[in-house]
Every structure is written in structure tokens, then in C-alpha cells.
Tab-separated table of C-alpha atoms and ligand atoms in Angstrom:
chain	number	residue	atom	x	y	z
A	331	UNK	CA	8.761	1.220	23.574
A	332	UNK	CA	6.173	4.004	24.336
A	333	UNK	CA	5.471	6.694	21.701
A	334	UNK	CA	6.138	9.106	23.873
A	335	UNK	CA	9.561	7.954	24.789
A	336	UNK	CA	10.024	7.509	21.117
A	337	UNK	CA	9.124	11.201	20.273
A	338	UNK	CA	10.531	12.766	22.963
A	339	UNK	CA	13.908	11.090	24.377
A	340	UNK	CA	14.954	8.459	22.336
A	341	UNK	CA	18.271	9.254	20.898
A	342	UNK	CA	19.309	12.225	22.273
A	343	UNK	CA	22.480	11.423	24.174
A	344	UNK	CA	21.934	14.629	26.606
A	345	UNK	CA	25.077	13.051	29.029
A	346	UNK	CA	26.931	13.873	26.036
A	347	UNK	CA	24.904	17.009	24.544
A	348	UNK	CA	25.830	19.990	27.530
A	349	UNK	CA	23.008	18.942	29.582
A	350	UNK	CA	20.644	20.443	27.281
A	351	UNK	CA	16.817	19.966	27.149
A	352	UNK	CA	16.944	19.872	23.315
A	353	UNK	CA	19.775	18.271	21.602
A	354	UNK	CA	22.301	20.139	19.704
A	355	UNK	CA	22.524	20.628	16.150
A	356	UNK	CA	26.473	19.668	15.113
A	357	UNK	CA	26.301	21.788	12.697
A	358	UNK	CA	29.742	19.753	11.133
A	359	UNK	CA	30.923	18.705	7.989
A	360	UNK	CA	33.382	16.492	9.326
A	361	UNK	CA	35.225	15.312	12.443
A	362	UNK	CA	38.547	15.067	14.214
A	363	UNK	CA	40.458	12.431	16.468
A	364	UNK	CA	42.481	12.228	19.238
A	365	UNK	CA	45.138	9.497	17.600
A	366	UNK	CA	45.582	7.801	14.198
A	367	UNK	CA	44.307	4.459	15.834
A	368	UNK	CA	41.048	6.207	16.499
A	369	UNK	CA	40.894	7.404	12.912
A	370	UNK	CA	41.554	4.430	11.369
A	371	UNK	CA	38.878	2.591	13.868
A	372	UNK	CA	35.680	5.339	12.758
A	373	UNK	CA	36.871	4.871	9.006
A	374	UNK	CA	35.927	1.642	9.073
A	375	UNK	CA	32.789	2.336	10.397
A	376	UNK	CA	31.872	5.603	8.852
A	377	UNK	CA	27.975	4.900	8.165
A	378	UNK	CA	27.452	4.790	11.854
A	379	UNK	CA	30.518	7.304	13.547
A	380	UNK	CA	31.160	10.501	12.744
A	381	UNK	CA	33.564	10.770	9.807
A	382	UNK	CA	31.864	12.835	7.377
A	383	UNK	CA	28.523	13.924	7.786
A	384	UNK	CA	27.237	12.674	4.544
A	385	UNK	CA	27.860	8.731	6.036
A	386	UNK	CA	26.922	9.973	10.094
A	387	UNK	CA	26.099	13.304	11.707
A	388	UNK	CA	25.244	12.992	15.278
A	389	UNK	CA	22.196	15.049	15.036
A	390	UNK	CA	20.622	13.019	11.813
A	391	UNK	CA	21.771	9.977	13.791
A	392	UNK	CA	19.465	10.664	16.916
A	393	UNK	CA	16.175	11.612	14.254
A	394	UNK	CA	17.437	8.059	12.275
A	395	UNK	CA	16.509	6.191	15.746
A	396	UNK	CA	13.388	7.754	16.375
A	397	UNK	CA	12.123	7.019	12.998
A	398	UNK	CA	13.140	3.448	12.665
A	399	UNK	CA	11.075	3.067	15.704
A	400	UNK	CA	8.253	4.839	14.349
A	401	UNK	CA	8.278	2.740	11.601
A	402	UNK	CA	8.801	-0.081	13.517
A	403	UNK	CA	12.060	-1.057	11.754
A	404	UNK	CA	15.697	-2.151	12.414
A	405	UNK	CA	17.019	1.027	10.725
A	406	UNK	CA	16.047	4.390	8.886
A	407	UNK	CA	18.162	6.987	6.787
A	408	UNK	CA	17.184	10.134	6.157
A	409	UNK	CA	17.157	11.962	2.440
A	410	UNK	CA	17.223	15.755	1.456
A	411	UNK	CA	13.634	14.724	0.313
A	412	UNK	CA	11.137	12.541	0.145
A	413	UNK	CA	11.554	12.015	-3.928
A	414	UNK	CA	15.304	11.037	-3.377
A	415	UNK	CA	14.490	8.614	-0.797
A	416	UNK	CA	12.316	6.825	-3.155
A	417	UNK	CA	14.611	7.265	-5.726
A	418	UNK	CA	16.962	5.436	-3.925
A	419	UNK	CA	15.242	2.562	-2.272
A	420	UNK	CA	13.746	1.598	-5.854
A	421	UNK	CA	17.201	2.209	-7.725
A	422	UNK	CA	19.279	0.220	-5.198
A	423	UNK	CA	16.901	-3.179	-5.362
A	424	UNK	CA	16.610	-3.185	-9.483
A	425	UNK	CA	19.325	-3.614	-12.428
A	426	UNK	CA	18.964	-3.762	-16.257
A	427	UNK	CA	16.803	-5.705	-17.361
A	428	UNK	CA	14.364	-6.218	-14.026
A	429	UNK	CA	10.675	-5.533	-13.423
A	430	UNK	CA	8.530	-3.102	-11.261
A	431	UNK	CA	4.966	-3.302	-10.753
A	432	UNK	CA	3.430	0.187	-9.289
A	433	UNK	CA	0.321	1.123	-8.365
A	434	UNK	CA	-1.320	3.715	-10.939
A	435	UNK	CA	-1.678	7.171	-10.132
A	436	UNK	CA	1.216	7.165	-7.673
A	437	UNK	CA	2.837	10.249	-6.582
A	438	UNK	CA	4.326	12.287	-9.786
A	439	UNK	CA	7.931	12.250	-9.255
A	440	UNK	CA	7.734	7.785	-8.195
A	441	UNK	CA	5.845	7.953	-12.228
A	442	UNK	CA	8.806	10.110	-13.496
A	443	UNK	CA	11.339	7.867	-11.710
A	444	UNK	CA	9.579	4.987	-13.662
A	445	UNK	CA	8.890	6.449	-17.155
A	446	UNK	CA	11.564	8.793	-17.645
A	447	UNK	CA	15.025	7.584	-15.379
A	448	UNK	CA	14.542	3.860	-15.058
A	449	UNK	CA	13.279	3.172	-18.361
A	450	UNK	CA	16.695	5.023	-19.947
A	451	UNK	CA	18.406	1.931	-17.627
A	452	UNK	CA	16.230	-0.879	-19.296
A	453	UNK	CA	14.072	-1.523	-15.953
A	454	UNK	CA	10.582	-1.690	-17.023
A	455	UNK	CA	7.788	-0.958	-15.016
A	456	UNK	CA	3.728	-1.933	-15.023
A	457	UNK	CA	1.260	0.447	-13.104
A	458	UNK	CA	-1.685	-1.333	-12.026
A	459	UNK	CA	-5.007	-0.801	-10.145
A	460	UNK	CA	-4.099	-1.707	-6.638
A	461	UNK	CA	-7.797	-2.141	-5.586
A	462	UNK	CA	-7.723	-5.490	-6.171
A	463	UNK	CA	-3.965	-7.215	-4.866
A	464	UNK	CA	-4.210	-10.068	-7.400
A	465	UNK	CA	-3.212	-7.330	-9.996
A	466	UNK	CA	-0.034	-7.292	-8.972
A	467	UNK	CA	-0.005	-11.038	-9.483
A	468	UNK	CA	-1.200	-10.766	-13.070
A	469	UNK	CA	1.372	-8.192	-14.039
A	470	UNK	CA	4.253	-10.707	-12.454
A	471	UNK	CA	6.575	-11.497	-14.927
A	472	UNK	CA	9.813	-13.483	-14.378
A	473	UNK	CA	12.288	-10.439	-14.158
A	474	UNK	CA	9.778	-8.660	-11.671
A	475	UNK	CA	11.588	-7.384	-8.938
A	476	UNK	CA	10.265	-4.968	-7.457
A	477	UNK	CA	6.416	-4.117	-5.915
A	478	UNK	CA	5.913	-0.215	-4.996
A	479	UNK	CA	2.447	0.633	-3.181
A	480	UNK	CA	1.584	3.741	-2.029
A	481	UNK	CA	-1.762	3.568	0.336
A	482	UNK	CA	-3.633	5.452	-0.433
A	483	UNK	CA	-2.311	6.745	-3.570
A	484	UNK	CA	-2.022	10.866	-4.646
A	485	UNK	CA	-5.062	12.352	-5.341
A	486	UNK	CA	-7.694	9.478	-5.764
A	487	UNK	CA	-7.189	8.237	-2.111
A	488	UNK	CA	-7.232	4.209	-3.258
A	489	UNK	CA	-5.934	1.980	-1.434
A	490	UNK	CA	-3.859	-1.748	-1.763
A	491	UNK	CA	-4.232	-3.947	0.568
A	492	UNK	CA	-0.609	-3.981	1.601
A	493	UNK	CA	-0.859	-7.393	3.657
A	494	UNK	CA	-2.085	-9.094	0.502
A	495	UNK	CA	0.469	-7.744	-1.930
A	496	UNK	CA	3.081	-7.906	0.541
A	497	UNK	CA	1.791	-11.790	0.340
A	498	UNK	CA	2.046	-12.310	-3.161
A	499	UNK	CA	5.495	-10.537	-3.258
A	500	UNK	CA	7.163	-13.122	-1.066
A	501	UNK	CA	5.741	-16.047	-2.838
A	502	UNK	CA	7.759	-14.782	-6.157
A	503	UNK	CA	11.009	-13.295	-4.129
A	504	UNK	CA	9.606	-9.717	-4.992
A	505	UNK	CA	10.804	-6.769	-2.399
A	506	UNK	CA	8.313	-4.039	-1.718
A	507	UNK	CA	7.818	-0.360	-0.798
A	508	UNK	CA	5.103	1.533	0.713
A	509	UNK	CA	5.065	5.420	0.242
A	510	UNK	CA	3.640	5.997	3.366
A	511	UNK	CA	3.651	9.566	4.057
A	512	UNK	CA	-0.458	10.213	3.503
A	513	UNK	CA	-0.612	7.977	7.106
A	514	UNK	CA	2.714	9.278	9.228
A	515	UNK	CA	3.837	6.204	11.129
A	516	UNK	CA	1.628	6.868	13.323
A	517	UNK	CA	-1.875	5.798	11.358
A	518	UNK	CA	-0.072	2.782	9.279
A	519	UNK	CA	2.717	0.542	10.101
A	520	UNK	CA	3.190	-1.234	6.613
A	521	UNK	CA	6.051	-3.489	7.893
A	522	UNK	CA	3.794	-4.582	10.209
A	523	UNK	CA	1.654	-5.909	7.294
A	524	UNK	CA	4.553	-7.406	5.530
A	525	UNK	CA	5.999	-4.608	3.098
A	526	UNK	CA	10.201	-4.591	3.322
A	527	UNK	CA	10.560	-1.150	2.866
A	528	UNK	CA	8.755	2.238	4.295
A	529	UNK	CA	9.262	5.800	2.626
A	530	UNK	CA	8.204	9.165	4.005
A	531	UNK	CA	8.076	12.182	2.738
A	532	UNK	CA	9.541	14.264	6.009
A	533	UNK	CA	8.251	16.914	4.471
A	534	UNK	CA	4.453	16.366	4.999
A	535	UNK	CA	3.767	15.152	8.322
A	536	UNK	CA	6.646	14.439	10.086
A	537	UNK	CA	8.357	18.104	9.754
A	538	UNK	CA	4.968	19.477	10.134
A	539	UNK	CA	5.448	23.260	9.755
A	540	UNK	CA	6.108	24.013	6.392
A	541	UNK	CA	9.858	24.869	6.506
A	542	UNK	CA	11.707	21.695	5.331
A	543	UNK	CA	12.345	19.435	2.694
A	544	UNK	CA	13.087	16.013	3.532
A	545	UNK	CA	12.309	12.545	3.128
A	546	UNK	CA	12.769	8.639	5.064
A	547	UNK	CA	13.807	5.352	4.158
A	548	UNK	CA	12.990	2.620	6.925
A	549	UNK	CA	13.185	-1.422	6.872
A	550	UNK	CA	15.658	-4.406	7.961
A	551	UNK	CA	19.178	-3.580	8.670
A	552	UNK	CA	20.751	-5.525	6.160
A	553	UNK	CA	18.291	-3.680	3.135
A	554	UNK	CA	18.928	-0.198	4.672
A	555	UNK	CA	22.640	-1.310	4.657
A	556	UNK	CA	23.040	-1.721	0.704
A	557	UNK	CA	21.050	1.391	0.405
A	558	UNK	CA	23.228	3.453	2.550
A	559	UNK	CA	26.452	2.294	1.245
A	560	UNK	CA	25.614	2.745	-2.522
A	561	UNK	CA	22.758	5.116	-3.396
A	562	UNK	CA	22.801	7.125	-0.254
A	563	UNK	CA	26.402	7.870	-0.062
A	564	UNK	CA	26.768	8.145	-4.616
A	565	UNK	CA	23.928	9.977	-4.927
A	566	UNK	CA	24.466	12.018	-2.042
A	567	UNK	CA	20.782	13.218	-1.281
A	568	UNK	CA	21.843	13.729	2.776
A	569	UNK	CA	20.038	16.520	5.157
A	570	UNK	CA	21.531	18.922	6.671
A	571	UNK	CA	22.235	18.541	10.627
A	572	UNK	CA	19.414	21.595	11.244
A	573	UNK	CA	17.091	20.044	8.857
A	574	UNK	CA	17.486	16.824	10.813
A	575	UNK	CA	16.643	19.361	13.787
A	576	UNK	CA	13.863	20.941	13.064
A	577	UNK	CA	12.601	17.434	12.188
A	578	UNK	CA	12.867	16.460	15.576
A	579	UNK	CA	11.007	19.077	16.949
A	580	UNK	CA	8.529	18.593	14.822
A	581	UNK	CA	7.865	14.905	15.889
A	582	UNK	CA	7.537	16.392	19.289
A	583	UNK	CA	4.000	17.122	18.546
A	584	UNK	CA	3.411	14.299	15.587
A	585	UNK	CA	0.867	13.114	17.682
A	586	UNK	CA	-1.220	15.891	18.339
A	587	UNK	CA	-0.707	17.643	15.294
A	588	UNK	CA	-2.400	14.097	13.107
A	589	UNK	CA	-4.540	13.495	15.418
A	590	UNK	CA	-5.921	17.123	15.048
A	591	UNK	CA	-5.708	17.322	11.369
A	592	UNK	CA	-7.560	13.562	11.537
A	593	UNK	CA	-10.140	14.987	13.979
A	594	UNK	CA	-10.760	18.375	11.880
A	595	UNK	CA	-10.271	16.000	8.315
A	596	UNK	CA	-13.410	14.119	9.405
A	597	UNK	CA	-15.635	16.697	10.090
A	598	UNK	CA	-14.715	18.628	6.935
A	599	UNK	CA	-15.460	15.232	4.407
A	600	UNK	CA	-18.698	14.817	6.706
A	601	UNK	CA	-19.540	18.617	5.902
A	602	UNK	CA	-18.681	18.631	2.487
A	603	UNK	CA	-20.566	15.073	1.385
A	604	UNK	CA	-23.262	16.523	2.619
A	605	UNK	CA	-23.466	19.633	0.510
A	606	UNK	CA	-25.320	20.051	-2.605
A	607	UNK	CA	-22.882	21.392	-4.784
A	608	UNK	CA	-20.079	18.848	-3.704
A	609	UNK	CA	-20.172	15.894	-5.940
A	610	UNK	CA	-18.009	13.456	-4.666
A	611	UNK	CA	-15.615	13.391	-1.941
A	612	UNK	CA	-12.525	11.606	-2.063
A	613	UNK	CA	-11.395	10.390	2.312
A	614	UNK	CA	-11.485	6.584	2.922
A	615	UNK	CA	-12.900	7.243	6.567
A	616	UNK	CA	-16.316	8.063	4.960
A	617	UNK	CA	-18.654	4.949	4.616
A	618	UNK	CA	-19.488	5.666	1.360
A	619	UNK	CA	-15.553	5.545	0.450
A	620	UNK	CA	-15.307	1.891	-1.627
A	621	UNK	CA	-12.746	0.845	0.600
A	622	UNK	CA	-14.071	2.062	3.910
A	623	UNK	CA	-13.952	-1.358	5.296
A	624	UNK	CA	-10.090	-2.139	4.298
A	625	UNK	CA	-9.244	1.028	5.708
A	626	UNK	CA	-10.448	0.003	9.046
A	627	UNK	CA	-8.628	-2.931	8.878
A	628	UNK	CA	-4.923	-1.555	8.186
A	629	UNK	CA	-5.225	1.871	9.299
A	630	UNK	CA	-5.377	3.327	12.807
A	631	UNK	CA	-6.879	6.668	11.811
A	632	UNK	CA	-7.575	8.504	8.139
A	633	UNK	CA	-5.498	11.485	7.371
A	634	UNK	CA	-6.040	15.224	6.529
A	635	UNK	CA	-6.000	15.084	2.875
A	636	UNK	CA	-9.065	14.683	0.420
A	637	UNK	CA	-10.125	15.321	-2.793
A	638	UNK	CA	-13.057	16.751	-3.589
A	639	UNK	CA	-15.313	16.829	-6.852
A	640	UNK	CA	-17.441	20.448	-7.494
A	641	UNK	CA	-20.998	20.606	-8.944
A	642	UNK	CA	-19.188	23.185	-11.177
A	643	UNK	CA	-20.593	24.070	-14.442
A	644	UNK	CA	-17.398	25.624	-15.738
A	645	UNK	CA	-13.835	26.169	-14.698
A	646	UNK	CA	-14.351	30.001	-13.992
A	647	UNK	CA	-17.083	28.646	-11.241
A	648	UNK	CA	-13.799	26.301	-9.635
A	649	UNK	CA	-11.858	29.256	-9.731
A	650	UNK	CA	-14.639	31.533	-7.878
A	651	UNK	CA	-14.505	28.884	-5.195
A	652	UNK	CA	-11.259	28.702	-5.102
A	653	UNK	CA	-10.088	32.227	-5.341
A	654	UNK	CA	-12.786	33.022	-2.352
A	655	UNK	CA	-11.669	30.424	0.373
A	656	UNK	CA	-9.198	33.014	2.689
A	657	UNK	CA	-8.437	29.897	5.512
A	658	UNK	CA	-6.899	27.617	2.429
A	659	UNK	CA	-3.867	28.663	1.135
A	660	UNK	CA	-3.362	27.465	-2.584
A	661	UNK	CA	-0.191	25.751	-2.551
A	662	UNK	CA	1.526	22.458	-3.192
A	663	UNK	CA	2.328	20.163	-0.761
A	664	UNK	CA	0.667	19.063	3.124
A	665	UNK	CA	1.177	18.173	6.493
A	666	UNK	CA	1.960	21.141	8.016
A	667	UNK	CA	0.043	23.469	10.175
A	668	UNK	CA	-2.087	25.295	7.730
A	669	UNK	CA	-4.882	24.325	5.618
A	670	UNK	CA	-3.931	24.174	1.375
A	671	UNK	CA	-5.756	23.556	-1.614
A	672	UNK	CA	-4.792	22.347	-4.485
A	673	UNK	CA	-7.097	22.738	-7.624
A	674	UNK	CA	-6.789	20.026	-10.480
A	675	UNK	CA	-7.491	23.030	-13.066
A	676	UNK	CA	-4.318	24.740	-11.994
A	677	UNK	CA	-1.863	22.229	-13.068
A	678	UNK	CA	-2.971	21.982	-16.994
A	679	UNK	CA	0.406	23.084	-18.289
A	680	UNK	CA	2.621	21.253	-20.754
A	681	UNK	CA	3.821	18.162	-18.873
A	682	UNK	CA	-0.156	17.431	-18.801
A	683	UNK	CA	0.301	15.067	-16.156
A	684	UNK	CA	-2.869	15.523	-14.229
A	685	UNK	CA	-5.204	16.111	-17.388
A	686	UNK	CA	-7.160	12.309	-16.650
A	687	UNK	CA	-8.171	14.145	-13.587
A	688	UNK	CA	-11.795	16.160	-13.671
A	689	UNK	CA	-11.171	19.888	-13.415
A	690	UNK	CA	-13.466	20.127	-11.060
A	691	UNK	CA	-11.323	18.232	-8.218
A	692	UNK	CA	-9.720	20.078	-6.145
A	693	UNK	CA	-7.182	18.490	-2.823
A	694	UNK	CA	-7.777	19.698	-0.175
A	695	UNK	CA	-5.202	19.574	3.047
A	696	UNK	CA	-6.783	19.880	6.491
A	697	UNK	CA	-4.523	21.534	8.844
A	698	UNK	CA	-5.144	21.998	12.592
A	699	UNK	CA	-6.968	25.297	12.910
A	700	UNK	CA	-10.415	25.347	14.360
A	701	UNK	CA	-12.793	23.203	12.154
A	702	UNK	CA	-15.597	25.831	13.073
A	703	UNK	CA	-13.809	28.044	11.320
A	704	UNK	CA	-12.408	26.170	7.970
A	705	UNK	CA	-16.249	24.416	7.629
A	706	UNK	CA	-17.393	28.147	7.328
A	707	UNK	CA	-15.020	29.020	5.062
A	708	UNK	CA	-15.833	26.570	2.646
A	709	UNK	CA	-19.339	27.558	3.182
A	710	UNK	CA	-19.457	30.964	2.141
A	711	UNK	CA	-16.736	29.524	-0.944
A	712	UNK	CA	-19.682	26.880	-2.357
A	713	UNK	CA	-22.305	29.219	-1.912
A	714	UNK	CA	-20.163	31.186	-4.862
A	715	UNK	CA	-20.074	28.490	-7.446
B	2124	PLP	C1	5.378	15.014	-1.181
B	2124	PLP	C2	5.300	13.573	-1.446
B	2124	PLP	C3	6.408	12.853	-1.909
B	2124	PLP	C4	7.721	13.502	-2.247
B	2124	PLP	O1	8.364	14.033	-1.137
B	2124	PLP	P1	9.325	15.308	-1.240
B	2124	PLP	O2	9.765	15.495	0.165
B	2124	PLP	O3	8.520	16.426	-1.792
B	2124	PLP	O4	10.432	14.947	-2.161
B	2124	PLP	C5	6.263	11.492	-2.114
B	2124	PLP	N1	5.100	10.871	-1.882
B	2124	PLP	C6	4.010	11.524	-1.427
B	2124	PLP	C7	2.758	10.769	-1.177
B	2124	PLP	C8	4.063	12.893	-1.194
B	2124	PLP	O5	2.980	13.540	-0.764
């Protein structure tokens, strides 16, 4: 199936939706029938007929096709976000007792899940450095379950080879995940390379403009099955039927919008490697990233977001860069439109999560304006340090 078909027709039942262009949003919480029989026939199947829109909306339904085949998988659900999609996938495939091995350094709220809900249940969990695959083999132990990779991970941009760990995983009977929001489906295909199970964070990439909150599970039927039937429907984490909308419309542009935010990315790390008072930049499409090569080899393109490392004497002299850049909003989060930054030195707070970090990194999110414009920008911002 073409990517364009995939992004814009597939699912959307227009014989049954008006005639309109642009499907409708049934905006429903549940739905009727004609006869008892009926009833009694959609109960039975109420993950995949409308029922109750937290099993099947019609709307989340056509956005669940068009993902799965983005992701190159039998099936997809969609979560309220990208955390409880995670959340699920890992909580449905472990019981007391079991094993996970994570990368380190994954995204905050996968290390929370670990440390501070799973341990309460007596799963235990090992991060380890996912640079080299045979790590996961060393942390194997005989109630290991569970692999989660997440290529590249938050922040450092390192990756795992996912074909080799998804290799070692199946020799022991291990499942595995792959966070794979950094790459959209569109840069990275980790079933493809083996991995059972794909998350997104619809939030990022997928949505695209900054206005919702939501998050994708993708992989074989049978897993997305037992997910669906007990996490998804007890823990309840569903969109909404507009969420699952806008979603749609924003995959109408996926393409263009990652591809620009690639294109403008890669001019921006070129830029800033090159300037004196940038010490390191974080992108693994630079050659001098230590991974370059492996990047080539299971990604299509590299992504909009980097890290960066100032020449910065001092905090204030971060903050004077910071506070001057007026085309980089500072915010949390990515993938949509506009260009963020998010400054290491901003998140020392209690929870101290990101204090192994250098205060003088900052991420940086590369939206799709003019790179003209964000390179000078950042210009007249380092010239301030
Ligand atoms: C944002 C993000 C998440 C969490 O997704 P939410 O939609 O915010 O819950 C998970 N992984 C990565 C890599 C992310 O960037």
C-alpha cells in the first residue's frame, strides 16, 4: 500500500460518512440498534463495533488503520497519551515476579513506570547501555520478560541496534518494545527489524500542531488483542473521537511536515557543529555522531530533535542564550510546527531527574519554519554567551 493512500484515504468509509471529503467526527459515547439480535451480535464484538466508545468509536477506528499500516503492523490502538500507551503495552506482557531490561536514559515517565509503579508490583527492571546489544544479553536473567528500546533514546540521541536486540530477545522468549516516536513511522519501521511492539507518542509527530495529547500502540493482532481487552479497556486511557480527528489531519501532511523538520534539522546540527562556542552536538545524521553508521543502516532519515552542549562558562551565560533566541519557544515537548528549546538548567527542581545531564545542554526541536531564519537566530543567541 502507497503512503499516500495510507495518509490520505485509508479508512475513511466516505459511502458511509455523508459524502464528505473529511470524515466525520462521531462525536458518541455509545450506540443504538435496530433489534435485540443486533445488540447481542456487536456485544460480542465490542473491541471492533460500536458499543461503547471506550472498546470502538468509528472515528478512532479509521486513525487505528492508518497507523497499523504506518507501522507496518496487523493492528494499532490508540491511548489518551503516549505515557499510557507505554504504560500499558509493558504492564500487560509482565506479572510479579518478571524481568525488564531498558535502555538507560529512556524517556522520564517509561523510568517512573519502572522505578516507582512496577517495582511496588515486584517486576524488576535493569537499564542498560544500549550501544552495544549484547548488554541486553548480559543483564538476561531467567524471569526476564520483557526488552524496552527506545532509538534513539531522550536527550542523548543513542541508539540500539533494534535488529540485534530484537535477535537476542527471541532466542530467550523475551517480547520487545520500541518507543519510536523520535523517528514517526515514517523514518523507522522497528517491526521491520524484529521488535513485537511499536509505541508513539501521537503527540510529537504524528498530531503535529501542538494541540493534542495522545499516544499509539502497534504490533501482531493477537498481542494488541490482550492489550486491548485488559489494560486498554481497565485502565481506560481512550481518546476522544476529535482527538482521534485532529490526528488524522495531521497525518495528512506527516510527510512533509518530517521531511521538512529533517531537511531544516540537518542544516541546523551542520551550523551549530561548526560554531565555536558549541561544544558538542547531539543528531546521529552528523558523521561525527558515534553511531552515524548504524543510523544509516536502520533509519530512513534523522529527525528534528538534538541536543546541544554550550561553551558556557556559567549558567547565567545558558540563560543569556536562551532567554535571547525569539524563533525557539521554551517549552516541553516536539513535533509540532514550531521550533522549542528545552534547557537542561531549567529542570533542576526536586525530582532531580535530569541532574547527570551538563547544564550546559540544551534540546533543541527543529520545526518547519525557514532554516534561514532559525540558523540566524541562533546566531545572534551564541554571539551572547
Ligand atoms: C513525549 C514522549 C513520550 C510520552 O508521550 P505523551 O504523549 O507525552 O504521554 C514518550 N516517549 C517519547 C520519546 C516522547 O518524546
Amino acid at each position: 500500500m502507497d503512503l499516500s493512500h495510507i495518509l490520505t484515504h485509508l479508512g475513511e468509509e466516505r459511502e458511509r460518512g455523508y459524502d464528505a471529503v473529511v470524515p466525520p467526527i462521531v462525536q458518541s459515547g455509545n450506540f443504538t440498534y435496530p433489534t435485540v439480535a443486533v445488540m447481542r451480535a456487536t456485544v460480542q464484538r465490542e473491541m471492533e463495533r460500536p458499543l461503547y466508545t471506550r472498546g470502538f468509536n468509528p472515528t478512532v477506528g479509521m486513525l487505528r488503520q492508518k497507523l497499523a499500516a504506518l507501522e507496518h503492523a496487523e493492528d494499532a490502538l490508540v491511548f489518551s497519551s503516549g505515557s499510557a500507551a507505554i504504560a500499558a503495552a509493558v504492564m500487560s506482557f509482565v506479572k510479579a515476579g518478571d524481568h525488564i531490561v531498558c535502555v538507560e536514559k529512556p524517556y522520564s515517565w517509561t523510568k517512573k513506570l519502572l522505578v516507582e509503579l512496577l517495582e511496588r508490583f515486584q517486576v524488576s527492571h535493569t537499564f542498560v547501555d544500549g550501544t552495544d546489544a549484547e548488554n541486553y544479553r548480559r543483564a538476561i536473567r531467567p524471569t526476564t520478560k520483557f526488552f524496552i528500546t527506545e532509538s534513539p533514546n531522550s536527550l542523548t540521541f543513542e541508539l540500539q541496534d533494534l535488529a540485534a536486540v530484537s535477535a537476542i530477545a527471541k532466542e530467550h522468549g523475551i517480547l520487545t518494545l520500541c518507543d519510536n516516536s523520535f523517528n514517526s513511522p515514517l523514518f523507522q519501521n522497528p517491526i521491520d527489524l524484529g521488535i513485537d511492539l511499536v509505541a508513539h507518542s501521537g503527540t510529537k509527530y504524528l498530531n503535529g500542531h501542538s494541540d493534542v495529547v495522545a499516544g499509539v500502540l502497534a504490533g501482531s493482532a493477537a498481542h494488541i488483542r490482550q492489550v486491548m481487552s485488559r489494560e486498554f479497556m481497565t485502565l481506560g486511557a481512550v481518546p476522544s473521537p476529535h482527538d482521534a480527528w485532529l490526528l488524522m489531519r495531521g497525518l495528512r501532511t506527516l510527510e512533509l511536515r518530517v521531511n521538512r523538520s529533517a531537511d531544516n534539522a540537518e542544516r541546523v546540527a551542520r551550523y551549530l557543529e561548526g560554531h565555536p562556542k558549541v561544544k558538542r552536538v547531539y543528531w546521529p545524521g552528523l558523521e561525527s555522531h558515534p553511531q552515524h553508521a548504524l543510523a544509516l543502516r536502520q533509519m530512513k532519515r534523522v529527525a528534528g530533535l538534538m541536543s546541544i552542549e554550550l561553551d558556557a562558562p556559567d549558567e547565567a551565560a545558558v540563560e543569556r542564550f536562551c532567554d535571547s533566541l525569539q524563533r525557539f519557544l521554551i517549552a516541553v515537548s516536539w513535533g509540532g510546527y514550531e521550533s522549542l528549546q528545552w534547557p537542561v538548567c531549567a529542570l533542576k527542581g526536586p525530582s532531580g531527574y535530569y541532574t547527570e545531564l551538563p547544564f550546559t545542554m540544551i534540546r533543541l526541536y527543529i520545526g518547519i519554519e525557514d532554516a534561514d531564519v532559525l540558523i540566524a537566530d541562533l546566531e545572534q543567541g551564541l554571539a551572547r554567551i
